[in-house]
Amino acid sequence: MSTFIDRLDSGRVGGTSVIPWSCPVPFFGDLKTARIATVGINPSNREFVDSRGFELDDSDRRLPTLKSLDCERWAEVNGSHLRDMVNACRRYFRTNPYDRWFRILEEVLKPSGATFYGAHSTACHLDLVPYATSNKWGSLPPGEQRLLLSETYDALGLLLRNSDIGVLVLNGRSVVKHFELMTGCSLEVEWRDDWSLPRGKAAAVPGYAYTGSVEVIGGVRLLEPIRVLGYNHNLQSSFGVTSDVISRIGAWVGKSAQLDTA
């Protein structure tokens, strides 16, 4: 966590759309007990603000901020603050998770026997960039996207190197693209007709599955290879995603992961 705090306080990250008072979120859930992890681009701004853009507070708060830590800048953070942030990330699904987003991924995980929730969780969520931005990732200028990815290039590898996670599930084509660039690997692609999204009179959006294995992420060599699964639809934002498609993707993940969560 201290590494991500130092980078957040740097001029390069501080000059971007990263919400300056929001803490880094290197992981959502218990990384120690997780055997599978879903992967996104970066945390939603709704982890820190409400629909009007105001900072979440009191019982609505999900994760620490400078205000909740009683700090004016990140340089003031001490060991106690760092422990508070790590514990907030670890206990995320036991407090006030952003269920509107994570319950969809939970449906994808169910057939594998994994879950984000409960005292015996076996899944967590990771992002390529551990910083929330005021605007959605897709609306950020390409140059800013590249800068944030380069500043956190090794974040995912550092987290996974000492974990027991054996499977990664990439949520959407953008995640797949950036993950391939970060790892230097090319995932195998399979067209999935049963994942297609209808577009009325226009051609349907095809569905694709991605599979592979990685041993190095962002220049960090892992202790064991990790199986990688992915799909091209961003399940929370792609237009026309249905519960049937989510269920079919989940069934594929469950079969492909071959996960032992006992």
mmCIF file of C-alpha atoms in Angstrom:
data_model
loop_
_atom_site.group_PDB
_atom_site.id
_atom_site.type_symbol
_atom_site.label_atom_id
_atom_site.label_comp_id
_atom_site.label_asym_id
_atom_site.label_seq_id
_atom_site.Cartn_x
_atom_site.Cartn_y
_atom_site.Cartn_z
ATOM 1 C CA MET A 1 0.000 0.000 0.000
ATOM 2 C CA SER A 2 2.817 2.440 0.820
ATOM 3 C CA THR A 3 4.162 2.095 -2.744
ATOM 4 C CA PHE A 4 0.810 3.126 -4.189
ATOM 5 C CA ILE A 5 0.526 6.025 -1.717
ATOM 6 C CA ASP A 6 3.966 7.315 -2.756
ATOM 7 C CA ARG A 7 2.952 7.208 -6.412
ATOM 8 C CA LEU A 8 -0.361 8.911 -5.656
ATOM 9 C CA ASP A 9 1.542 11.773 -4.016
ATOM 10 C CA SER A 10 3.804 12.164 -7.035
ATOM 11 C CA GLY A 11 3.351 15.006 -9.464
ATOM 12 C CA ARG A 12 2.706 12.674 -12.413
ATOM 13 C CA VAL A 13 -0.271 10.833 -10.933
ATOM 14 C CA GLY A 14 -1.421 13.923 -9.062
ATOM 15 C CA GLY A 15 -1.735 15.825 -12.314
ATOM 16 C CA THR A 16 -4.276 13.418 -13.789
ATOM 17 C CA SER A 17 -8.008 12.777 -13.303
ATOM 18 C CA VAL A 18 -7.264 10.572 -10.283
ATOM 19 C CA ILE A 19 -9.473 11.702 -7.368
ATOM 20 C CA PRO A 20 -6.716 13.268 -5.248
ATOM 21 C CA TRP A 21 -8.259 12.590 -1.830
ATOM 22 C CA SER A 22 -9.270 8.958 -2.489
ATOM 23 C CA CYS A 23 -7.033 6.154 -1.240
ATOM 24 C CA PRO A 24 -5.454 3.655 -3.650
ATOM 25 C CA VAL A 25 -7.460 0.425 -3.952
ATOM 26 C CA PRO A 26 -4.983 -2.325 -4.858
ATOM 27 C CA PHE A 27 -7.572 -5.025 -4.132
ATOM 28 C CA PHE A 28 -11.215 -5.518 -3.184
ATOM 29 C CA GLY A 29 -11.722 -8.428 -0.781
ATOM 30 C CA ASP A 30 -9.412 -10.796 1.033
ATOM 31 C CA LEU A 31 -6.339 -11.390 -1.101
ATOM 32 C CA LYS A 32 -5.081 -14.029 1.348
ATOM 33 C CA THR A 33 -8.055 -16.366 0.961
ATOM 34 C CA ALA A 34 -8.804 -15.688 -2.723
ATOM 35 C CA ARG A 35 -8.197 -18.412 -5.290
ATOM 36 C CA ILE A 36 -9.684 -16.520 -8.241
ATOM 37 C CA ALA A 37 -9.757 -12.800 -9.064
ATOM 38 C CA THR A 38 -11.829 -10.746 -11.448
ATOM 39 C CA VAL A 39 -9.888 -7.948 -13.130
ATOM 40 C CA GLY A 40 -11.014 -4.473 -14.223
ATOM 41 C CA ILE A 41 -9.300 -1.290 -15.384
ATOM 42 C CA ASN A 42 -9.603 0.967 -12.321
ATOM 43 C CA PRO A 43 -11.937 1.571 -9.359
ATOM 44 C CA SER A 44 -15.203 3.378 -10.047
ATOM 45 C CA ASN A 45 -15.587 6.921 -8.744
ATOM 46 C CA ARG A 46 -18.719 5.594 -7.023
ATOM 47 C CA GLU A 47 -16.452 3.907 -4.514
ATOM 48 C CA PHE A 48 -15.882 7.410 -3.145
ATOM 49 C CA VAL A 49 -18.691 9.719 -4.319
ATOM 50 C CA ASP A 50 -22.469 9.596 -4.609
ATOM 51 C CA SER A 51 -24.534 10.169 -7.758
ATOM 52 C CA ARG A 52 -24.156 13.953 -7.313
ATOM 53 C CA GLY A 53 -20.381 13.768 -6.983
ATOM 54 C CA PHE A 54 -20.235 14.416 -3.232
ATOM 55 C CA GLU A 55 -17.851 12.421 -1.057
ATOM 56 C CA LEU A 56 -19.464 9.439 0.648
ATOM 57 C CA ASP A 57 -19.456 9.869 4.412
ATOM 58 C CA ASP A 58 -20.347 8.101 7.650
ATOM 59 C CA SER A 59 -22.208 4.810 7.039
ATOM 60 C CA ASP A 60 -22.193 5.417 3.257
ATOM 61 C CA ARG A 61 -18.395 5.454 3.107
ATOM 62 C CA ARG A 62 -16.845 2.478 1.353
ATOM 63 C CA LEU A 63 -13.112 3.176 1.578
ATOM 64 C CA PRO A 64 -10.762 5.622 3.348
ATOM 65 C CA THR A 65 -10.081 9.153 2.160
ATOM 66 C CA LEU A 66 -7.859 11.958 3.412
ATOM 67 C CA LYS A 67 -10.861 13.269 5.351
ATOM 68 C CA SER A 68 -11.622 9.963 7.077
ATOM 69 C CA LEU A 69 -7.925 9.512 7.927
ATOM 70 C CA ASP A 70 -7.807 13.079 9.295
ATOM 71 C CA CYS A 71 -4.945 13.997 6.972
ATOM 72 C CA GLU A 72 -4.481 16.982 4.689
ATOM 73 C CA ARG A 73 -2.103 15.254 2.258
ATOM 74 C CA TRP A 74 -0.826 11.756 1.620
ATOM 75 C CA ALA A 75 2.659 12.604 2.896
ATOM 76 C CA GLU A 76 1.146 12.646 6.408
ATOM 77 C CA VAL A 77 0.069 9.006 6.263
ATOM 78 C CA ASN A 78 1.664 6.779 8.915
ATOM 79 C CA GLY A 79 1.729 3.054 9.674
ATOM 80 C CA SER A 80 -1.634 3.139 11.418
ATOM 81 C CA HIS A 81 -3.241 4.814 8.409
ATOM 82 C CA LEU A 82 -1.740 2.219 6.077
ATOM 83 C CA ARG A 83 -3.174 -0.609 8.183
ATOM 84 C CA ASP A 84 -6.589 1.078 8.124
ATOM 85 C CA MET A 85 -6.501 1.260 4.324
ATOM 86 C CA VAL A 86 -5.364 -2.344 3.893
ATOM 87 C CA ASN A 87 -8.054 -3.574 6.302
ATOM 88 C CA ALA A 88 -10.721 -1.517 4.494
ATOM 89 C CA CYS A 89 -9.753 -3.144 1.182
ATOM 90 C CA ARG A 90 -9.648 -6.606 2.751
ATOM 91 C CA ARG A 91 -13.049 -6.207 4.464
ATOM 92 C CA TYR A 92 -14.649 -4.393 1.527
ATOM 93 C CA PHE A 93 -17.333 -7.007 0.826
ATOM 94 C CA ARG A 94 -18.298 -7.209 4.505
ATOM 95 C CA THR A 95 -19.105 -3.505 4.884
ATOM 96 C CA ASN A 96 -20.674 -1.383 2.149
ATOM 97 C CA PRO A 97 -19.693 -2.800 -1.272
ATOM 98 C CA TYR A 98 -20.861 -1.226 -4.520
ATOM 99 C CA ASP A 99 -23.218 -4.124 -5.177
ATOM 100 C CA ARG A 100 -24.694 -2.613 -8.317
ATOM 101 C CA TRP A 101 -21.332 -3.357 -9.956
ATOM 102 C CA PHE A 102 -19.992 -6.371 -8.057
ATOM 103 C CA ARG A 103 -23.154 -8.497 -7.936
ATOM 104 C CA ILE A 104 -22.894 -8.953 -11.697
ATOM 105 C CA LEU A 105 -19.377 -10.346 -11.349
ATOM 106 C CA GLU A 106 -20.582 -12.499 -8.463
ATOM 107 C CA GLU A 107 -23.006 -14.167 -10.906
ATOM 108 C CA VAL A 108 -20.081 -14.905 -13.214
ATOM 109 C CA LEU A 109 -18.151 -16.501 -10.341
ATOM 110 C CA LYS A 110 -20.956 -18.639 -8.914
ATOM 111 C CA PRO A 111 -20.569 -21.634 -11.278
ATOM 112 C CA SER A 112 -16.907 -21.902 -10.244
ATOM 113 C CA GLY A 113 -17.932 -22.166 -6.596
ATOM 114 C CA ALA A 114 -16.164 -18.918 -5.700
ATOM 115 C CA THR A 115 -17.628 -15.832 -4.006
ATOM 116 C CA PHE A 116 -16.642 -12.312 -2.976
ATOM 117 C CA TYR A 117 -18.994 -12.381 -0.019
ATOM 118 C CA GLY A 118 -19.187 -13.963 3.417
ATOM 119 C CA ALA A 119 -16.700 -15.005 6.067
ATOM 120 C CA HIS A 120 -15.201 -17.660 3.785
ATOM 121 C CA SER A 121 -14.723 -15.687 0.570
ATOM 122 C CA THR A 122 -12.584 -17.314 -2.111
ATOM 123 C CA ALA A 123 -12.568 -14.493 -4.688
ATOM 124 C CA CYS A 124 -11.378 -10.912 -4.839
ATOM 125 C CA HIS A 125 -11.283 -8.142 -7.424
ATOM 126 C CA LEU A 126 -8.155 -6.465 -8.783
ATOM 127 C CA ASP A 127 -7.659 -3.504 -11.104
ATOM 128 C CA LEU A 128 -4.834 -2.747 -13.519
ATOM 129 C CA VAL A 129 -4.739 0.816 -12.155
ATOM 130 C CA PRO A 130 -5.491 1.042 -8.395
ATOM 131 C CA TYR A 131 -6.685 4.660 -8.500
ATOM 132 C CA ALA A 132 -10.239 5.947 -8.951
ATOM 133 C CA THR A 133 -10.666 8.723 -11.513
ATOM 134 C CA SER A 134 -13.284 11.458 -11.535
ATOM 135 C CA ASN A 135 -14.288 10.496 -15.085
ATOM 136 C CA LYS A 136 -14.881 7.015 -16.474
ATOM 137 C CA TRP A 137 -11.794 5.361 -17.908
ATOM 138 C CA GLY A 138 -13.146 5.312 -21.447
ATOM 139 C CA SER A 139 -13.574 9.100 -21.448
ATOM 140 C CA LEU A 140 -9.989 9.836 -20.321
ATOM 141 C CA PRO A 141 -7.585 11.103 -22.997
ATOM 142 C CA PRO A 142 -5.461 8.259 -24.413
ATOM 143 C CA GLY A 143 -2.303 9.969 -23.181
ATOM 144 C CA GLU A 144 -3.621 10.020 -19.619
ATOM 145 C CA GLN A 145 -4.628 6.365 -19.843
ATOM 146 C CA ARG A 146 -1.121 5.448 -20.972
ATOM 147 C CA LEU A 147 0.456 7.507 -18.197
ATOM 148 C CA LEU A 148 -1.622 5.874 -15.458
ATOM 149 C CA LEU A 149 -0.974 2.396 -16.831
ATOM 150 C CA SER A 150 2.765 3.078 -17.034
ATOM 151 C CA GLU A 151 2.848 4.436 -13.460
ATOM 152 C CA THR A 152 1.177 1.270 -12.141
ATOM 153 C CA TYR A 153 2.666 -1.170 -14.646
ATOM 154 C CA ASP A 154 3.900 -3.581 -11.973
ATOM 155 C CA ALA A 155 0.981 -3.247 -9.509
ATOM 156 C CA LEU A 156 -0.884 -6.407 -10.523
ATOM 157 C CA GLY A 157 2.251 -8.533 -10.612
ATOM 158 C CA LEU A 158 3.378 -7.373 -7.173
ATOM 159 C CA LEU A 159 0.001 -8.309 -5.691
ATOM 160 C CA LEU A 160 -0.245 -11.697 -7.395
ATOM 161 C CA ARG A 161 3.340 -12.821 -6.804
ATOM 162 C CA ASN A 162 2.725 -13.722 -3.155
ATOM 163 C CA SER A 163 -0.924 -14.775 -3.470
ATOM 164 C CA ASP A 164 -2.607 -18.156 -3.958
ATOM 165 C CA ILE A 165 -4.711 -16.894 -6.854
ATOM 166 C CA GLY A 166 -4.621 -19.380 -9.704
ATOM 167 C CA VAL A 167 -7.171 -17.868 -12.105
ATOM 168 C CA LEU A 168 -7.781 -14.345 -13.407
ATOM 169 C CA VAL A 169 -11.064 -13.350 -15.081
ATOM 170 C CA LEU A 170 -10.721 -10.286 -17.330
ATOM 171 C CA ASN A 171 -13.922 -8.226 -17.504
ATOM 172 C CA GLY A 172 -14.206 -6.786 -21.000
ATOM 173 C CA ARG A 173 -12.190 -6.195 -24.161
ATOM 174 C CA SER A 174 -10.446 -3.084 -22.836
ATOM 175 C CA VAL A 175 -9.093 -5.049 -19.859
ATOM 176 C CA VAL A 176 -7.987 -7.849 -22.196
ATOM 177 C CA LYS A 177 -6.182 -5.386 -24.469
ATOM 178 C CA HIS A 178 -4.295 -3.628 -21.660
ATOM 179 C CA PHE A 179 -3.525 -6.943 -19.942
ATOM 180 C CA GLU A 180 -1.953 -8.328 -23.113
ATOM 181 C CA LEU A 181 0.196 -5.197 -23.442
ATOM 182 C CA MET A 182 1.196 -5.399 -19.779
ATOM 183 C CA THR A 183 2.204 -9.061 -19.971
ATOM 184 C CA GLY A 184 3.427 -9.308 -23.545
ATOM 185 C CA CYS A 185 1.217 -12.362 -24.063
ATOM 186 C CA SER A 186 -1.400 -13.000 -26.734
ATOM 187 C CA LEU A 187 -4.470 -14.765 -25.401
ATOM 188 C CA GLU A 188 -6.248 -17.332 -27.552
ATOM 189 C CA VAL A 189 -9.542 -16.042 -28.952
ATOM 190 C CA GLU A 190 -12.707 -18.096 -29.519
ATOM 191 C CA TRP A 191 -15.910 -16.769 -31.096
ATOM 192 C CA ARG A 192 -18.952 -17.524 -28.926
ATOM 193 C CA ASP A 193 -22.208 -17.213 -30.841
ATOM 194 C CA ASP A 194 -24.250 -17.743 -27.652
ATOM 195 C CA TRP A 195 -22.701 -14.585 -26.154
ATOM 196 C CA SER A 196 -23.800 -12.279 -28.993
ATOM 197 C CA LEU A 197 -25.687 -9.108 -28.057
ATOM 198 C CA PRO A 198 -28.616 -8.184 -30.367
ATOM 199 C CA ARG A 199 -28.780 -4.689 -31.892
ATOM 200 C CA GLY A 200 -32.239 -4.609 -33.451
ATOM 201 C CA LYS A 201 -31.891 -4.109 -37.191
ATOM 202 C CA ALA A 202 -28.124 -3.682 -36.898
ATOM 203 C CA ALA A 203 -25.700 -6.584 -36.744
ATOM 204 C CA ALA A 204 -25.377 -8.217 -33.339
ATOM 205 C CA VAL A 205 -22.256 -7.570 -31.274
ATOM 206 C CA PRO A 206 -20.353 -10.865 -31.314
ATOM 207 C CA GLY A 207 -19.087 -12.535 -28.169
ATOM 208 C CA TYR A 208 -15.502 -13.681 -27.741
ATOM 209 C CA ALA A 209 -13.755 -15.778 -25.089
ATOM 210 C CA TYR A 210 -10.063 -15.397 -24.259
ATOM 211 C CA THR A 211 -7.821 -17.981 -22.623
ATOM 212 C CA GLY A 212 -4.153 -18.244 -21.756
ATOM 213 C CA SER A 213 -1.546 -18.445 -19.031
ATOM 214 C CA VAL A 214 0.967 -15.918 -17.679
ATOM 215 C CA GLU A 215 4.163 -16.151 -15.660
ATOM 216 C CA VAL A 216 5.264 -12.487 -15.839
ATOM 217 C CA ILE A 217 3.029 -9.443 -15.278
ATOM 218 C CA GLY A 218 4.389 -5.928 -15.575
ATOM 219 C CA GLY A 219 7.942 -7.214 -15.365
ATOM 220 C CA VAL A 220 7.212 -9.162 -12.166
ATOM 221 C CA ARG A 221 7.858 -12.911 -12.379
ATOM 222 C CA LEU A 222 5.200 -14.956 -10.588
ATOM 223 C CA LEU A 223 6.020 -17.952 -8.432
ATOM 224 C CA GLU A 224 3.544 -20.093 -10.402
ATOM 225 C CA PRO A 225 1.793 -19.617 -13.764
ATOM 226 C CA ILE A 226 -1.717 -18.173 -13.524
ATOM 227 C CA ARG A 227 -4.568 -19.229 -15.824
ATOM 228 C CA VAL A 228 -6.252 -16.309 -17.597
ATOM 229 C CA LEU A 229 -9.868 -16.236 -18.775
ATOM 230 C CA GLY A 230 -11.654 -13.286 -20.335
ATOM 231 C CA TYR A 231 -14.609 -12.106 -22.376
ATOM 232 C CA ASN A 232 -15.099 -9.089 -24.612
ATOM 233 C CA HIS A 233 -18.295 -7.644 -23.091
ATOM 234 C CA ASN A 234 -17.974 -5.248 -20.184
ATOM 235 C CA LEU A 235 -20.863 -6.745 -18.243
ATOM 236 C CA GLN A 236 -21.663 -3.557 -16.309
ATOM 237 C CA SER A 237 -21.680 -1.128 -19.215
ATOM 238 C CA SER A 238 -21.988 -2.900 -22.579
ATOM 239 C CA PHE A 239 -25.408 -2.163 -24.080
ATOM 240 C CA GLY A 240 -27.706 -5.161 -24.338
ATOM 241 C CA VAL A 241 -26.004 -7.481 -21.843
ATOM 242 C CA THR A 242 -28.705 -9.863 -20.585
ATOM 243 C CA SER A 243 -28.908 -12.172 -17.604
ATOM 244 C CA ASP A 244 -28.785 -15.098 -20.064
ATOM 245 C CA VAL A 245 -25.461 -13.922 -21.491
ATOM 246 C CA ILE A 246 -24.056 -13.375 -17.997
ATOM 247 C CA SER A 247 -25.195 -16.877 -17.055
ATOM 248 C CA ARG A 248 -23.551 -18.411 -20.143
ATOM 249 C CA ILE A 249 -20.297 -16.558 -19.504
ATOM 250 C CA GLY A 250 -20.421 -17.724 -15.891
ATOM 251 C CA ALA A 251 -20.934 -21.340 -16.946
ATOM 252 C CA TRP A 252 -17.908 -21.069 -19.245
ATOM 253 C CA VAL A 253 -15.777 -19.516 -16.493
ATOM 254 C CA GLY A 254 -16.833 -22.254 -14.063
ATOM 255 C CA LYS A 255 -15.933 -25.003 -16.523
ATOM 256 C CA SER A 256 -12.681 -23.379 -17.650
ATOM 257 C CA ALA A 257 -11.401 -22.374 -14.222
ATOM 258 C CA GLN A 258 -11.568 -25.890 -12.762
ATOM 259 C CA LEU A 259 -11.184 -24.206 -9.409
ATOM 260 C CA ASP A 260 -10.809 -26.042 -6.111
ATOM 261 C CA THR A 261 -12.335 -23.691 -3.537
ATOM 262 C CA ALA A 262 -12.576 -26.253 -0.732
#
